[in-house]
Amino acid sequence: TSRMYALLCALELLAAHSEGAPGVQQVRAMIGTGLLRLWSMQTRSGGLGYWPGATQSDWWGTAYAAGFLLEARRAGHAVDDRFLAELAAYLESLLRDRTETSFDANARAQVCRVLAGLNRPQLGWMARLAERLDQLDAAGRAHLAAAWLEMGQKNGALAALPAGGDSQVIARVLRRLSRSTDSFASPV
């Protein structure tokens, strides 16, 4: 999936030069193949395993891949609605599961960001995490801020970011996050 993120960026750079630039169609095909491979990794639970045909889902891999799928869809790639709905249902089940010990506040913030992007926001969890910012590291706070931005809640996003931080850095982060959320309105 990390390679796929890089391909999305490469495609954007190539297409910015010219849609007919050498390699654009090849990169599009590689992304399409990668999307199919991700689907082949889906388990019965709706999450993703590490390999095609896996039987055990991994929460982190699922959340990471679902984040990629959001970006791919925003970039205009066809991502199956049913695939996304099953990933979302799996991620929602993780938030309800109190027995997963590796699923800490930072993981919950990451999952909240992805679910908000899928138009399935977990406002209760987002509010709970906002009340417990001391349990989140920088990445967790960024995920929570992005979840609030997905919901159009700039104040919630600002509140999740460190107080007294460099205002220029925070402004750049918010611009980046809002660019990735502006064009997505999936019915999933």
XYZ file of N, CA, C and O in Angstrom:
752
model
N 0.822 -1.192 0.000
C 0.000 0.000 0.000
C 0.866 1.256 0.000
O 0.508 2.237 -0.625
N 2.000 1.208 0.666
C 2.886 2.378 0.653
C 3.340 2.691 -0.768
O 3.420 3.861 -1.157
N 3.616 1.669 -1.534
C 4.008 1.863 -2.930
C 2.863 2.497 -3.718
O 3.074 3.321 -4.600
N 1.647 2.116 -3.362
C 0.484 2.658 -4.056
C 0.315 4.159 -3.763
O -0.050 4.921 -4.652
N 0.579 4.565 -2.530
C 0.550 5.998 -2.216
C 1.548 6.741 -3.104
O 1.249 7.811 -3.638
N 2.731 6.177 -3.252
C 3.755 6.803 -4.089
C 3.289 6.884 -5.542
O 3.527 7.882 -6.224
N 2.606 5.841 -6.009
C 2.097 5.859 -7.380
C 1.038 6.939 -7.574
O 0.983 7.575 -8.626
N 0.203 7.149 -6.563
C -0.782 8.237 -6.666
C -0.085 9.578 -6.837
O -0.499 10.406 -7.647
N 0.970 9.786 -6.060
C 1.731 11.040 -6.172
C 2.415 11.143 -7.525
O 2.398 12.206 -8.152
N 3.000 10.043 -7.975
C 3.671 10.038 -9.279
C 2.681 10.357 -10.386
O 2.982 11.142 -11.300
N 1.506 9.765 -10.309
C 0.487 10.019 -11.321
C 0.081 11.488 -11.333
O -0.058 12.093 -12.395
N -0.085 12.060 -10.164
C -0.452 13.469 -10.076
C 0.631 14.349 -10.707
O 0.339 15.286 -11.444
N 1.881 14.022 -10.433
C 2.986 14.791 -11.006
C 3.064 14.626 -12.522
O 3.251 15.595 -13.254
N 2.931 13.384 -12.991
C 2.972 13.133 -14.432
C 1.817 13.824 -15.148
O 1.996 14.452 -16.188
N 0.610 13.692 -14.583
C -0.571 14.271 -15.217
C -0.526 15.792 -15.195
O -1.071 16.444 -16.086
N 0.111 16.377 -14.175
C 0.229 17.839 -14.114
C 1.063 18.346 -15.286
O 0.827 19.442 -15.792
N 2.016 17.541 -15.714
C 2.848 17.912 -16.856
C 2.015 17.820 -18.136
O 1.981 18.728 -18.930
N 1.343 16.702 -18.296
C 0.490 16.477 -19.452
C -0.197 15.130 -19.284
O 0.445 14.143 -18.945
N -1.506 15.107 -19.527
C -2.248 13.852 -19.395
C -1.678 12.798 -20.336
O -1.729 11.614 -20.055
N -1.099 13.233 -21.453
C -0.517 12.306 -22.407
C 0.948 12.017 -22.149
O 1.618 11.397 -22.963
N 1.466 12.473 -21.008
C 2.879 12.257 -20.692
C 3.187 10.766 -20.637
O 2.345 9.965 -20.227
N 4.398 10.410 -21.070
C 4.776 9.000 -21.011
C 4.658 8.468 -19.580
O 5.027 9.131 -18.625
N 4.080 7.324 -19.451
C 3.980 6.681 -18.160
C 2.660 6.874 -17.446
O 2.355 6.140 -16.515
N 1.839 7.857 -17.865
C 0.581 8.112 -17.168
C -0.310 6.873 -17.207
O -0.821 6.422 -16.169
N -0.502 6.304 -18.393
C -1.368 5.126 -18.512
C -0.783 3.919 -17.788
O -1.515 3.127 -17.192
N 0.536 3.799 -17.823
C 1.180 2.693 -17.114
C 0.959 2.810 -15.605
O 0.649 1.825 -14.938
N 1.109 4.012 -15.071
C 0.903 4.218 -13.632
C -0.562 3.984 -13.282
O -0.869 3.357 -12.260
N -1.491 4.444 -14.128
C -2.916 4.182 -13.882
C -3.185 2.681 -13.810
O -3.930 2.213 -12.947
N -2.601 1.933 -14.722
C -2.788 0.476 -14.745
C -2.198 -0.164 -13.489
O -2.791 -1.091 -12.919
N -1.050 0.333 -13.046
C -0.433 -0.209 -11.833
C -1.328 0.046 -10.612
O -1.483 -0.832 -9.757
N -1.923 1.217 -10.556
C -2.828 1.532 -9.444
C -4.054 0.621 -9.499
O -4.477 0.069 -8.479
N -4.597 0.432 -10.690
C -5.748 -0.461 -10.848
C -5.431 -1.879 -10.399
O -6.230 -2.520 -9.704
N -4.260 -2.359 -10.751
C -3.828 -3.693 -10.327
C -3.669 -3.745 -8.816
O -4.070 -4.721 -8.168
N -3.125 -2.697 -8.241
C -2.961 -2.638 -6.795
C -4.290 -2.640 -6.057
O -4.430 -3.275 -5.008
N -5.280 -1.948 -6.630
C -6.613 -1.941 -6.021
C -7.203 -3.348 -6.004
O -7.784 -3.778 -4.998
N -7.033 -4.063 -7.098
C -7.523 -5.449 -7.147
C -6.793 -6.332 -6.150
O -7.393 -7.199 -5.507
N -5.497 -6.121 -6.001
C -4.729 -6.913 -5.032
C -5.225 -6.649 -3.607
O -5.361 -7.585 -2.816
N -5.490 -5.399 -3.290
C -6.030 -5.100 -1.959
C -7.342 -5.837 -1.730
O -7.571 -6.397 -0.651
N -8.198 -5.847 -2.732
C -9.476 -6.529 -2.584
C -9.262 -8.026 -2.333
O -9.994 -8.654 -1.565
N -8.230 -8.592 -2.952
C -7.952 -10.024 -2.760
C -7.454 -10.324 -1.348
O -7.402 -11.482 -0.941
N -7.125 -9.307 -0.589
C -6.626 -9.478 0.778
C -7.743 -9.354 1.810
O -7.501 -9.512 3.007
N -8.955 -9.093 1.340
C -10.066 -8.921 2.276
C -10.465 -10.274 2.866
O -10.577 -11.265 2.169
N -10.683 -10.256 4.176
C -11.071 -11.477 4.887
C -12.584 -11.497 5.100
O -13.271 -10.512 4.809
N -13.077 -12.590 5.645
C -14.513 -12.720 5.911
C -15.022 -11.648 6.878
O -16.182 -11.278 6.847
N -14.135 -11.167 7.750
C -14.550 -10.150 8.723
C -14.731 -8.777 8.085
O -15.266 -7.872 8.708
N -14.257 -8.610 6.848
C -14.346 -7.329 6.157
C -13.047 -6.555 6.176
O -12.843 -5.650 5.388
N -12.148 -6.919 7.107
C -10.840 -6.272 7.172
C -9.893 -6.867 6.153
O -10.271 -7.724 5.351
N -8.659 -6.407 6.193
C -7.648 -6.898 5.262
C -6.576 -7.676 6.008
O -6.138 -7.271 7.077
N -6.165 -8.785 5.396
C -5.018 -9.528 5.890
C -3.770 -9.012 5.201
O -3.826 -8.121 4.345
N -2.646 -9.582 5.569
C -1.386 -9.125 4.961
C -1.149 -9.695 3.567
O -0.349 -9.151 2.814
N -1.838 -10.781 3.218
C -1.603 -11.449 1.943
C -2.935 -11.834 1.309
O -3.918 -12.040 2.021
N -2.962 -11.981 -0.006
C -4.187 -12.472 -0.649
C -4.579 -13.831 -0.051
O -3.728 -14.682 0.191
N -5.861 -13.992 0.208
C -6.352 -15.245 0.762
C -6.170 -15.375 2.265
O -6.457 -16.427 2.843
N -5.709 -14.330 2.944
C -5.497 -14.386 4.392
C -6.824 -14.638 5.099
O -7.898 -14.302 4.586
N -6.748 -15.227 6.277
C -7.958 -15.480 7.071
C -8.056 -14.559 8.273
O -9.126 -14.426 8.853
N -6.967 -13.936 8.671
C -6.951 -13.017 9.809
C -6.777 -11.584 9.314
O -5.878 -11.303 8.535
N -7.633 -10.700 9.817
C -7.516 -9.281 9.466
C -6.535 -8.600 10.406
O -6.376 -8.996 11.554
N -5.915 -7.568 9.911
C -5.025 -6.733 10.718
C -5.620 -5.333 10.749
O -5.840 -4.723 9.695
N -5.883 -4.828 11.955
C -6.549 -3.526 12.055
C -5.717 -2.414 11.439
O -6.244 -1.547 10.739
N -4.403 -2.393 11.716
C -3.590 -1.292 11.216
C -3.512 -1.333 9.689
O -3.687 -0.306 9.023
N -3.265 -2.512 9.138
C -3.200 -2.638 7.684
C -4.512 -2.252 7.022
O -4.533 -1.627 5.964
N -5.616 -2.614 7.676
C -6.928 -2.267 7.134
C -7.137 -0.761 7.149
O -7.568 -0.172 6.154
N -6.829 -0.125 8.263
C -7.008 1.331 8.356
C -6.096 2.058 7.368
O -6.516 3.010 6.706
N -4.860 1.595 7.258
C -3.903 2.223 6.349
C -4.370 2.075 4.899
O -4.379 3.045 4.136
N -4.770 0.874 4.546
C -5.234 0.634 3.174
C -6.519 1.395 2.884
O -6.692 1.942 1.787
N -7.425 1.460 3.859
C -8.668 2.208 3.655
C -8.363 3.697 3.437
O -9.010 4.352 2.613
N -7.371 4.216 4.150
C -6.945 5.594 3.925
C -6.430 5.786 2.509
O -6.729 6.794 1.848
N -5.673 4.804 2.025
C -5.205 4.874 0.639
C -6.387 4.844 -0.326
O -6.426 5.602 -1.302
N -7.342 3.964 -0.085
C -8.492 3.845 -0.977
C -9.277 5.152 -1.038
O -9.778 5.526 -2.106
N -9.373 5.857 0.074
C -10.009 7.181 0.067
C -9.272 8.131 -0.866
O -9.879 8.830 -1.674
N -7.946 8.148 -0.724
C -7.140 9.040 -1.576
C -7.235 8.626 -3.049
O -7.290 9.484 -3.930
N -7.259 7.330 -3.306
C -7.377 6.855 -4.684
C -8.709 7.290 -5.289
O -8.767 7.764 -6.422
N -9.773 7.141 -4.503
C -11.089 7.556 -4.996
C -11.102 9.060 -5.240
O -11.622 9.529 -6.246
N -10.519 9.812 -4.342
C -10.471 11.277 -4.508
C -9.676 11.665 -5.744
O -9.930 12.705 -6.343
N -8.726 10.825 -6.101
C -7.912 11.096 -7.285
C -8.593 10.601 -8.564
O -8.019 10.704 -9.646
N -9.796 10.049 -8.437
C -10.559 9.660 -9.610
C -10.503 8.189 -9.973
O -11.033 7.797 -11.015
N -9.908 7.376 -9.144
C -9.843 5.939 -9.429
C -11.122 5.256 -8.956
O -11.707 5.647 -7.947
N -11.525 4.234 -9.682
C -12.737 3.492 -9.324
C -12.430 2.571 -8.146
O -11.578 1.689 -8.251
N -13.118 2.808 -7.041
C -12.996 1.958 -5.858
C -14.399 1.451 -5.556
O -15.323 2.245 -5.395
N -14.540 0.149 -5.513
C -15.842 -0.475 -5.333
C -16.512 -0.050 -4.019
O -15.893 -0.133 -2.948
N -17.759 0.379 -4.105
C -18.507 0.829 -2.924
C -18.671 -0.294 -1.902
O -18.585 -0.053 -0.696
N -18.935 -1.507 -2.375
C -19.122 -2.627 -1.447
C -17.852 -2.926 -0.681
O -17.875 -3.193 0.524
N -16.717 -2.858 -1.371
C -15.414 -3.070 -0.737
C -15.216 -2.057 0.385
O -14.879 -2.406 1.521
N -15.478 -0.792 0.088
C -15.331 0.256 1.103
C -16.321 0.075 2.255
O -15.973 0.280 3.420
N -17.548 -0.318 1.941
C -18.554 -0.516 2.987
C -18.145 -1.644 3.933
O -18.321 -1.534 5.158
N -17.579 -2.720 3.379
C -17.136 -3.836 4.225
C -15.940 -3.444 5.077
O -15.847 -3.832 6.249
N -15.021 -2.660 4.502
C -13.888 -2.159 5.291
C -14.392 -1.263 6.423
O -13.929 -1.364 7.562
N -15.341 -0.393 6.096
C -15.884 0.521 7.107
C -16.576 -0.253 8.229
O -16.395 0.066 9.410
N -17.346 -1.269 7.874
C -18.040 -2.064 8.904
C -17.023 -2.748 9.820
O -17.212 -2.800 11.044
N -15.931 -3.248 9.240
C -14.878 -3.866 10.051
C -14.256 -2.838 10.996
O -14.086 -3.096 12.187
N -13.934 -1.664 10.464
C -13.324 -0.626 11.288
C -14.275 -0.163 12.390
O -13.851 0.080 13.525
N -15.556 -0.054 12.083
C -16.530 0.306 13.117
C -16.568 -0.755 14.218
O -16.668 -0.425 15.405
N -16.462 -2.011 13.820
C -16.488 -3.087 14.820
C -15.279 -2.997 15.750
O -15.372 -3.357 16.930
N -14.166 -2.517 15.236
C -12.974 -2.362 16.077
C -13.205 -1.338 17.183
O -12.731 -1.511 18.304
N -13.905 -0.276 16.849
C -14.174 0.749 17.854
C -15.085 0.217 18.966
O -14.992 0.663 20.107
N -15.938 -0.732 18.630
C -16.828 -1.323 19.635
C -16.137 -2.406 20.468
O -16.559 -2.715 21.571
N -15.064 -2.992 19.925
C -14.381 -4.105 20.596
C -13.470 -3.587 21.701
O -12.506 -2.887 21.440
N -13.754 -3.942 22.916
C -12.964 -3.492 24.067
C -11.860 -4.482 24.424
O -11.110 -4.250 25.359
N -11.766 -5.607 23.705
C -10.799 -6.639 24.080
C -9.472 -6.517 23.345
O -8.496 -7.124 23.746
N -9.417 -5.756 22.268
C -8.191 -5.616 21.471
C -7.205 -4.730 22.214
O -7.390 -3.522 22.308
N -6.148 -5.331 22.753
C -5.202 -4.583 23.590
C -4.272 -3.684 22.785
O -3.787 -2.689 23.306
N -4.007 -4.010 21.527
C -3.099 -3.178 20.737
C -3.827 -1.984 20.111
O -3.224 -1.176 19.434
N -5.102 -1.885 20.361
C -5.925 -0.850 19.749
C -6.091 0.308 20.735
O -7.073 0.401 21.466
N -5.105 1.203 20.758
C -5.080 2.294 21.721
C -5.769 3.542 21.168
O -6.384 3.510 20.103
N -5.661 4.645 21.889
C -6.308 5.897 21.491
C -5.799 6.384 20.136
O -6.579 6.906 19.329
N -4.514 6.209 19.854
C -3.973 6.635 18.564
C -4.579 5.822 17.421
O -4.891 6.365 16.359
N -4.745 4.527 17.647
C -5.366 3.672 16.638
C -6.818 4.093 16.417
O -7.292 4.161 15.275
N -7.517 4.386 17.498
C -8.909 4.818 17.380
C -9.011 6.129 16.604
O -9.918 6.313 15.790
N -8.070 7.040 16.809
C -8.067 8.305 16.063
C -7.851 8.049 14.577
O -8.507 8.663 13.725
N -6.943 7.128 14.253
C -6.698 6.789 12.846
C -7.962 6.204 12.215
O -8.345 6.579 11.103
N -8.617 5.309 12.922
C -9.835 4.700 12.403
C -10.945 5.756 12.276
O -11.688 5.759 11.285
N -11.043 6.662 13.232
C -12.036 7.739 13.135
C -11.809 8.591 11.895
O -12.773 8.990 11.225
N -10.546 8.864 11.571
C -10.250 9.653 10.362
C -10.738 8.943 9.116
O -11.400 9.520 8.261
N -10.432 7.660 9.017
C -10.836 6.898 7.837
C -12.358 6.820 7.748
O -12.940 7.050 6.679
N -13.012 6.514 8.857
C -14.470 6.397 8.836
C -15.138 7.733 8.520
O -16.144 7.771 7.800
N -14.592 8.824 9.008
C -15.139 10.139 8.664
C -15.016 10.373 7.161
O -15.941 10.902 6.529
N -13.894 9.953 6.576
C -13.714 10.088 5.136
C -14.679 9.227 4.338
O -15.023 9.548 3.200
N -15.146 8.147 4.947
C -16.122 7.272 4.298
C -17.565 7.713 4.597
O -18.507 6.967 4.351
N -17.697 8.905 5.142
C -19.004 9.449 5.533
C -19.709 8.570 6.561
O -20.927 8.435 6.556
N -18.906 7.970 7.426
C -19.433 7.179 8.539
C -18.744 7.646 9.820
O -18.091 6.878 10.512
N -18.875 8.946 10.106
C -18.138 9.507 11.244
C -18.559 8.877 12.566
O -19.720 8.528 12.759
N -17.597 8.769 13.428
C -17.831 8.228 14.763
C -17.722 9.381 15.749
O -16.728 9.540 16.458
N -18.751 10.219 15.755
C -18.713 11.458 16.531
C -18.516 11.207 18.020
O -17.827 11.978 18.689
N -19.090 10.151 18.525
C -18.906 9.833 19.947
C -17.448 9.549 20.265
O -16.901 10.075 21.247
N -16.811 8.736 19.440
C -15.393 8.444 19.654
C -14.536 9.682 19.430
O -13.562 9.909 20.149
N -14.889 10.474 18.438
C -14.114 11.678 18.173
C -14.193 12.627 19.368
O -13.174 13.184 19.788
N -15.382 12.778 19.932
C -15.541 13.642 21.106
C -14.777 13.060 22.299
O -14.119 13.811 23.042
N -14.856 11.756 22.469
C -14.145 11.119 23.582
C -12.636 11.327 23.454
O -11.947 11.641 24.436
N -12.117 11.145 22.249
C -10.684 11.350 22.026
C -10.301 12.815 22.237
O -9.225 13.109 22.753
N -11.180 13.720 21.826
C -10.913 15.151 22.019
C -10.820 15.502 23.500
O -10.099 16.423 23.872
N -11.528 14.747 24.332
C -11.460 14.963 25.779
C -10.207 14.352 26.394
O -9.881 14.653 27.536
N -9.537 13.499 25.649
C -8.368 12.781 26.165
C -7.145 12.990 25.262
O -6.437 12.042 24.931
N -6.914 14.223 24.864
C -5.798 14.520 23.962
C -4.455 14.096 24.550
O -3.526 13.795 23.801
N -4.360 14.048 25.877
C -3.106 13.644 26.513
C -2.765 12.175 26.224
O -1.621 11.765 26.396
N -3.727 11.398 25.741
C -3.487 9.999 25.401
C -3.048 9.823 23.948
O -2.741 8.716 23.527
N -3.034 10.924 23.203
C -2.681 10.870 21.779
C -1.279 11.430 21.554
O -0.923 12.461 22.111
N -0.521 10.736 20.700
C 0.756 11.302 20.278
C 0.488 12.253 19.108
O -0.672 12.501 18.751
N 1.538 12.782 18.505
C 1.370 13.768 17.424
C 0.583 13.187 16.253
O -0.288 13.854 15.679
N 0.867 11.934 15.898
C 0.144 11.314 14.780
C -1.326 11.125 15.131
O -2.210 11.380 14.298
N -1.600 10.692 16.348
C -2.982 10.519 16.777
C -3.753 11.823 16.745
O -4.907 11.875 16.308
N -3.110 12.894 17.186
C -3.761 14.204 17.159
C -4.012 14.662 15.719
O -5.049 15.246 15.422
N -3.054 14.368 14.834
C -3.241 14.725 13.420
C -4.395 13.931 12.812
O -5.205 14.485 12.049
N -4.493 12.642 13.149
C -5.619 11.836 12.655
C -6.943 12.393 13.171
O -7.920 12.488 12.420
N -6.988 12.746 14.449
C -8.217 13.286 15.013
C -8.563 14.620 14.346
O -9.729 14.865 14.003
N -7.569 15.464 14.142
C -7.808 16.746 13.448
C -8.357 16.493 12.048
O -9.308 17.159 11.610
N -7.791 15.526 11.351
C -8.266 15.210 10.002
C -9.699 14.683 10.032
O -10.499 15.000 9.146
N -10.030 13.889 11.055
C -11.407 13.394 11.178
C -12.378 14.557 11.335
O -13.435 14.589 10.693
N -12.017 15.519 12.186
C -12.889 16.685 12.362
C -13.004 17.475 11.060
O -14.088 17.960 10.717
N -11.892 17.602 10.336
C -11.951 18.328 9.058
C -12.825 17.602 8.048
O -13.516 18.245 7.258
N -12.785 16.271 8.054
C -13.651 15.506 7.153
C -15.108 15.879 7.396
O -15.926 15.845 6.493
N -15.419 16.226 8.633
C -16.783 16.594 9.019
C -17.039 18.086 8.834
O -18.110 18.574 9.170
N -16.048 18.808 8.324
C -16.197 20.248 8.142
C -16.072 21.033 9.435
O -16.495 22.190 9.501
N -15.495 20.433 10.456
C -15.382 21.056 11.776
C -13.956 21.575 12.003
O -13.152 20.935 12.664
N -13.675 22.746 11.438
C -12.340 23.317 11.560
C -11.970 23.578 13.017
O -10.829 23.361 13.421
N -12.929 24.017 13.827
C -12.635 24.272 15.242
C -12.243 22.996 15.969
O -11.350 23.009 16.815
N -12.918 21.905 15.679
C -12.554 20.625 16.275
C -11.149 20.213 15.858
O -10.379 19.696 16.668
N -10.830 20.465 14.587
C -9.491 20.137 14.092
C -8.434 20.969 14.799
O -7.408 20.440 15.244
N -8.683 22.260 14.921
C -7.716 23.127 15.600
C -7.537 22.728 17.062
O -6.425 22.749 17.579
N -8.628 22.353 17.711
C -8.560 21.960 19.121
C -7.747 20.681 19.305
O -7.128 20.480 20.348
N -7.722 19.819 18.305
C -6.975 18.564 18.403
C -5.476 18.775 18.231
O -4.678 17.965 18.694
N -5.110 19.864 17.579
C -3.691 20.130 17.331
C -3.062 20.766 18.569
O -3.750 21.391 19.368
N -1.753 20.613 18.719
C -1.090 21.153 19.917
C -1.285 22.658 20.071
O -1.151 23.409 19.102
N -1.619 23.070 21.275
C -1.780 24.494 21.570
C -0.410 25.160 21.549
O 0.591 24.560 21.922
N -0.392 26.391 21.105
C 0.853 27.143 21.093
C 1.818 26.702 20.013
O 2.963 27.114 19.994
N 1.332 25.856 19.111
C 2.199 25.399 18.029
C 2.467 26.516 17.035
O 1.826 27.567 17.071
N 3.406 26.310 16.180
C 3.746 27.265 15.140
C 2.528 27.461 14.238
O 2.089 26.530 13.574
N 1.968 28.653 14.210
C 0.736 28.902 13.467
C 0.911 28.655 11.969
O -0.027 28.239 11.303
N 2.098 28.894 11.429
C 2.325 28.638 10.005
C 2.308 27.143 9.725
O 1.759 26.700 8.720
N 2.887 26.356 10.602
C 2.887 24.901 10.428
C 1.462 24.378 10.524
O 1.020 23.572 9.699
N 0.721 24.836 11.533
C -0.659 24.399 11.703
C -1.491 24.788 10.483
O -2.287 23.989 9.979
N -1.296 25.985 9.958
C -2.031 26.414 8.766
C -1.716 25.515 7.575
O -2.620 25.149 6.820
N -0.438 25.133 7.410
C -0.066 24.228 6.310
C -0.727 22.865 6.476
O -1.220 22.281 5.513
N -0.724 22.351 7.692
C -1.350 21.051 7.955
C -2.839 21.120 7.633
O -3.379 20.242 6.953
N -3.504 22.161 8.090
C -4.930 22.291 7.826
C -5.218 22.431 6.336
O -6.181 21.856 5.832
N -4.386 23.173 5.611
C -4.580 23.284 4.157
C -4.423 21.926 3.497
O -5.218 21.544 2.646
N -3.403 21.181 3.897
C -3.170 19.856 3.322
C -4.342 18.924 3.618
O -4.848 18.243 2.750
N -4.779 18.925 4.873
C -5.888 18.060 5.246
C -7.171 18.469 4.539
O -7.921 17.629 4.070
N -7.418 19.761 4.418
C -8.662 20.193 3.789
C -8.633 19.934 2.289
O -9.663 19.652 1.700
N -7.458 19.980 1.655
C -7.372 19.639 0.228
C -7.769 18.193 0.007
O -8.408 17.867 -0.975
N -7.383 17.320 0.922
C -7.686 15.913 0.730
C -9.130 15.592 1.071
O -9.599 14.510 0.776
N -9.873 16.518 1.668
C -11.258 16.239 2.024
C -12.254 17.032 1.197
O -13.442 16.759 1.257
N -11.804 17.991 0.408
C -12.718 18.877 -0.297
C -13.630 18.176 -1.307
O -14.780 18.496 -1.416
N -13.089 17.224 -2.057
C -13.841 16.719 -3.197
C -14.527 15.385 -2.959
O -15.121 14.838 -3.866
N -14.488 14.847 -1.765
C -15.019 13.512 -1.548
C -16.374 13.560 -0.884
O -16.538 14.107 0.182
N -17.344 13.022 -1.539
C -18.679 12.964 -0.951
C -19.306 11.623 -1.296
O -20.298 11.537 -1.995
N -18.702 10.552 -0.829
C -19.179 9.220 -1.133
C -20.464 8.906 -0.380
O -20.614 9.280 0.777
N -21.389 8.186 -1.013
C -22.594 7.770 -0.313
C -22.370 6.546 0.553
O -23.306 6.058 1.160
N -21.144 6.025 0.614
C -20.865 4.805 1.371
C -21.154 5.013 2.836
O -20.803 5.928 3.460
